[in-house]
XYZ file of C-alpha atoms in Angstrom:
337
model
C 0.000 0.000 0.000
C 1.393 3.405 -0.929
C 1.909 6.275 1.483
C -0.932 8.104 -0.237
C -3.414 5.298 0.343
C -2.756 4.795 4.062
C -2.228 8.451 4.881
C -3.901 9.863 7.991
C -5.226 13.384 7.455
C -6.047 16.071 9.966
C -9.558 17.476 10.219
C -8.719 21.133 9.523
C -5.819 23.231 8.304
C -4.979 26.574 6.715
C -4.456 27.511 3.092
C -1.093 29.284 3.178
C -0.649 32.991 3.802
C -1.032 34.797 7.104
C -0.906 38.507 8.036
C 2.043 40.175 9.711
C 5.776 39.628 9.495
C 6.758 37.702 12.637
C 7.677 34.147 11.615
C 7.897 32.793 15.169
C 4.556 34.220 16.265
C 2.906 32.900 13.107
C 4.378 29.425 13.576
C 3.200 29.475 17.191
C -0.323 30.432 16.077
C -0.542 27.852 13.301
C 0.833 24.928 15.289
C -1.277 25.891 18.295
C -4.441 26.105 16.202
C -3.950 22.959 14.122
C -2.464 20.408 16.455
C -3.107 17.555 13.992
C -2.465 19.323 10.646
C -0.135 22.357 10.859
C 1.362 24.034 7.800
C 4.289 26.205 6.780
C 2.777 29.688 6.581
C 3.704 32.457 4.132
C 4.032 36.076 5.264
C 3.797 38.227 2.104
C 3.608 41.470 4.108
C 7.392 41.239 4.503
C 7.782 42.115 0.833
C 9.071 40.568 -2.407
C 10.374 37.076 -1.867
C 7.944 36.367 0.956
C 4.953 36.354 -1.426
C 3.880 32.992 -2.844
C 5.343 33.693 -6.295
C 8.647 34.950 -4.901
C 8.964 32.078 -2.449
C 8.448 29.530 -5.204
C 10.886 31.298 -7.524
C 13.420 30.967 -4.731
C 12.947 27.178 -4.901
C 13.741 26.923 -8.621
C 16.924 25.135 -9.685
C 19.175 26.950 -12.179
C 16.471 29.526 -12.885
C 16.458 32.963 -11.261
C 14.303 36.075 -11.238
C 14.194 39.606 -9.922
C 11.412 42.085 -9.209
C 10.381 44.650 -11.821
C 7.519 47.168 -11.426
C 5.374 44.748 -13.434
C 6.278 41.691 -11.340
C 8.868 38.917 -11.251
C 11.138 38.637 -14.318
C 13.703 36.018 -15.308
C 17.369 36.852 -14.548
C 20.677 35.390 -15.675
C 21.949 34.918 -12.137
C 20.660 35.050 -8.541
C 20.394 38.562 -7.162
C 19.131 40.423 -4.132
C 15.501 39.333 -4.599
C 16.419 35.649 -4.881
C 18.635 35.878 -1.789
C 15.799 37.580 0.076
C 13.404 34.765 -0.887
C 15.876 32.188 0.438
C 16.299 34.158 3.652
C 12.549 34.491 4.302
C 11.972 30.790 3.653
C 14.838 29.841 5.951
C 13.392 32.026 8.697
C 9.966 30.420 8.292
C 11.422 26.917 8.334
C 13.447 27.682 11.464
C 10.302 28.879 13.228
C 8.265 25.883 12.104
C 11.016 23.511 13.243
C 11.077 25.185 16.656
C 7.351 24.715 17.241
C 7.083 21.171 15.829
C 9.667 19.483 18.043
C 8.486 15.891 18.532
C 5.514 16.359 16.196
C 4.264 13.305 14.319
C 1.510 13.604 11.752
C 0.562 15.460 8.574
C 2.371 18.719 7.850
C 1.520 20.834 4.797
C 3.872 22.976 2.732
C 2.802 25.149 -0.200
C 4.360 26.138 -3.503
C 2.932 27.751 -6.620
C 2.101 25.207 -9.308
C 3.710 25.248 -12.770
C 0.865 26.990 -14.615
C 0.209 29.831 -12.207
C 3.978 30.287 -12.068
C 4.182 30.401 -15.884
C 1.372 32.961 -15.947
C 3.103 35.118 -13.316
C 6.792 34.988 -14.263
C 7.945 37.289 -17.056
C 10.624 36.367 -19.563
C 13.332 38.898 -20.383
C 11.158 40.632 -22.969
C 8.398 41.263 -20.452
C 5.857 38.675 -21.626
C 4.733 35.852 -19.351
C 6.525 32.531 -19.672
C 3.086 31.113 -20.448
C 3.419 32.276 -24.059
C 6.566 30.185 -24.658
C 6.001 26.379 -24.572
C 9.723 25.711 -24.121
C 9.917 28.120 -21.202
C 6.901 26.405 -19.629
C 8.614 23.021 -19.859
C 11.859 24.365 -18.397
C 9.978 26.087 -15.602
C 8.051 22.935 -14.647
C 11.260 20.872 -14.643
C 13.107 23.447 -12.510
C 10.178 23.606 -10.097
C 10.047 19.823 -9.762
C 13.751 19.646 -8.966
C 13.510 22.483 -6.462
C 10.540 20.901 -4.711
C 12.446 17.640 -4.225
C 15.104 19.486 -2.288
C 12.594 21.571 -0.340
C 10.552 18.556 0.743
C 13.705 16.728 1.804
C 14.691 19.734 3.930
C 11.278 19.828 5.603
C 11.468 16.105 6.378
C 14.932 16.537 7.840
C 13.782 19.395 10.068
C 10.559 17.672 11.206
C 11.429 13.964 10.999
C 8.108 12.794 12.413
C 6.065 14.665 9.814
C 4.083 13.127 6.977
C 4.637 15.931 4.489
C 1.749 17.062 2.279
C 2.639 19.181 -0.752
C 0.086 21.811 -1.764
C 0.409 23.291 -5.259
C -1.291 26.684 -5.512
C -2.904 27.098 -8.935
C -5.303 30.076 -8.753
C -4.596 30.937 -12.424
C -5.146 27.420 -13.758
C -8.680 27.926 -15.044
C -7.661 31.173 -16.759
C -4.730 29.349 -18.394
C -7.062 26.639 -19.688
C -9.542 29.179 -21.060
C -7.103 31.635 -22.601
C -7.805 34.463 -20.158
C -4.268 35.418 -19.110
C -3.541 38.874 -20.522
C -0.395 39.722 -22.426
C 1.953 42.485 -21.258
C 0.111 45.091 -23.359
C -3.193 44.214 -21.740
C -4.934 44.271 -25.118
C -4.707 40.575 -25.909
C -4.736 37.282 -24.045
C -2.413 34.332 -24.276
C -3.753 31.387 -26.211
C -5.426 28.688 -24.114
C -3.020 25.875 -23.271
C -4.042 22.392 -24.388
C -5.533 20.438 -21.494
C -3.300 17.421 -22.106
C -0.201 19.610 -21.888
C -1.496 21.187 -18.672
C -2.275 17.786 -17.196
C 1.095 16.334 -18.184
C 3.084 19.154 -16.559
C 1.036 18.904 -13.375
C 1.528 15.146 -13.284
C 5.294 15.573 -13.550
C 5.354 18.005 -10.629
C 2.992 15.870 -8.534
C 5.382 12.955 -9.046
C 8.199 14.649 -7.084
C 6.902 13.177 -3.831
C 5.673 9.800 -2.636
C 3.382 11.609 -0.215
C 0.003 13.195 -0.901
C -0.334 16.257 -3.111
C -3.163 18.774 -2.823
C -3.909 21.331 -5.535
C -5.439 24.591 -4.334
C -7.429 27.167 -6.288
C -9.701 29.811 -4.818
C -10.925 30.773 -8.324
C -14.270 29.694 -9.816
C -14.607 26.580 -11.991
C -11.833 24.473 -10.527
C -11.039 21.651 -13.031
C -11.613 18.791 -10.600
C -11.474 15.984 -13.175
C -8.230 17.220 -14.729
C -6.564 17.559 -11.336
C -7.585 14.057 -10.355
C -6.186 12.649 -13.601
C -2.941 14.517 -12.936
C -2.593 12.613 -9.671
C -3.823 15.106 -7.082
C -4.845 13.265 -3.941
C -6.729 16.284 -2.599
C -8.308 19.415 -4.069
C -8.584 22.652 -2.089
C -11.220 25.193 -3.147
C -13.509 28.006 -2.069
C -16.695 26.144 -1.181
C -18.787 29.288 -1.707
C -17.882 29.355 -5.419
C -19.250 25.885 -6.191
C -22.147 25.715 -8.652
C -24.689 22.983 -9.308
C -22.920 21.925 -12.505
C -19.883 20.947 -10.428
C -21.779 18.713 -8.049
C -21.457 15.594 -10.174
C -17.655 15.869 -10.383
C -17.556 16.498 -6.627
C -19.457 13.261 -6.059
C -17.138 11.378 -8.400
C -14.120 12.804 -6.596
C -15.399 11.709 -3.191
C -16.262 8.229 -4.420
C -12.820 8.010 -6.034
C -11.105 8.754 -2.725
C -10.091 12.361 -3.417
C -9.842 14.461 -0.265
C -11.836 17.701 -0.411
C -10.274 20.713 1.290
C -13.451 22.753 1.668
C -12.843 26.467 2.121
C -15.865 27.417 4.186
C -14.474 30.026 6.589
C -14.287 33.536 5.027
C -10.729 34.789 4.585
C -11.418 38.411 5.630
C -13.578 40.210 8.155
C -15.497 41.937 5.359
C -16.412 38.630 3.743
C -17.594 37.259 7.091
C -19.952 40.175 7.775
C -23.457 38.920 8.458
C -22.420 35.277 8.502
C -22.843 32.963 11.442
C -19.263 31.760 11.693
C -19.642 28.728 13.889
C -20.962 25.217 13.626
C -23.546 26.358 11.051
C -20.821 27.362 8.606
C -20.591 23.733 7.457
C -24.340 23.525 6.847
C -23.691 23.845 3.117
C -21.316 20.880 3.184
C -23.932 18.712 4.874
C -26.559 19.878 2.371
C -24.294 19.012 -0.564
C -23.696 15.548 0.886
C -27.449 14.925 1.119
C -28.045 16.177 -2.441
C -25.376 13.855 -3.775
C -26.741 10.905 -1.825
C -23.420 10.337 -0.094
C -23.123 8.568 3.241
C -23.074 11.225 6.010
C -20.662 9.027 7.910
C -18.057 9.651 5.213
C -18.039 13.420 5.727
C -15.259 13.662 8.268
C -13.248 11.068 6.328
C -13.593 12.952 3.029
C -13.404 16.626 4.015
C -10.725 18.846 5.531
C -12.012 22.251 6.635
C -10.024 25.378 5.668
C -10.487 29.106 5.159
C -11.789 30.031 1.706
C -8.352 31.336 0.702
C -5.162 32.691 2.249
C -5.425 35.068 5.206
C -2.841 37.681 4.215
C -5.565 40.307 3.831
C -7.052 39.703 7.271
C -6.152 41.352 10.549
C -4.039 39.208 12.903
C -6.991 38.929 15.267
C -9.365 37.753 12.552
C -6.766 35.347 11.147
C -6.484 33.664 14.548
C -10.262 33.554 14.811
C -10.588 32.052 11.317
C -8.217 29.215 12.213
C -10.227 28.545 15.366
C -13.466 28.562 13.325
C -11.982 25.897 11.038
C -11.210 23.632 13.969
C -14.678 24.070 15.483
C -16.390 23.514 12.128
C -14.432 20.307 11.542
C -15.378 19.081 15.002
C -19.022 19.847 14.243
C -18.887 17.770 11.057
C -17.363 14.837 12.923
C -19.816 15.033 15.834
C -22.944 15.744 13.790
C -22.524 14.749 10.125
C -26.260 14.943 9.483
């Protein structure tokens, strides 16, 4: 039996980013909130290199980039921005290691997936790598190699951890539908063939023997494609689901795919007027009934998360959102119907 098949998941976890700039305080908050499924948080408020794109660029092997006013752009050699990305990641890993001494269980780390990275990283001429098939292949290969080293480092630092890799792909649907704008803003890049997208994702998923989750907080997540690419879990904003996606959700559950349901709003503004408590998972229960799924499978099939990263929240709300996730997961386990 593979590690993926006999893996023990936690009931709730976070998506990735958190507010603020204090790595130790953030690690303390995350590990204290999610005792059975902590994660390596990102702190983009620190600046370039701490954002999810910059952090992932820092993981690339033999590919470098620097910050331009328009975003991250390919460089010939590592510079200040790359060194800063390495420094921020090292600081975050040190803090996580400190607060996971003796920990045994699932531990999630995040990196941007190959297609969102290709849509976000500019080549030397200023256009996104997405428009160059060769650049996309090189980028995916560099990412895969970098992730192997990163995952090995995490396992060395937290030897009792069962490491889960999350690939963040918020631009994936736009890539598939030809909605990524060119540098001029007047045109869009051509839609990438679904088989090419799936193949690149499969190659990156294959870097680890452990479970891989793909996250997107955009509408119309391509569940079937992600499952074919080997994703063991899919993380999404539950509030963006539509009826036409219900059938693929049911197929995913029956096929053993873990659903990371983003039910807790990621900002105070989004939570206004909502009853953020046990009732926040009412929609999950309702979906289960509509699909005719066994209520007893809810806690086995679903991990509760915020709807997206929490970088835009206040520190107080971010802590509250993590606590809401834990309570909501407990509610699902105690009262699936």
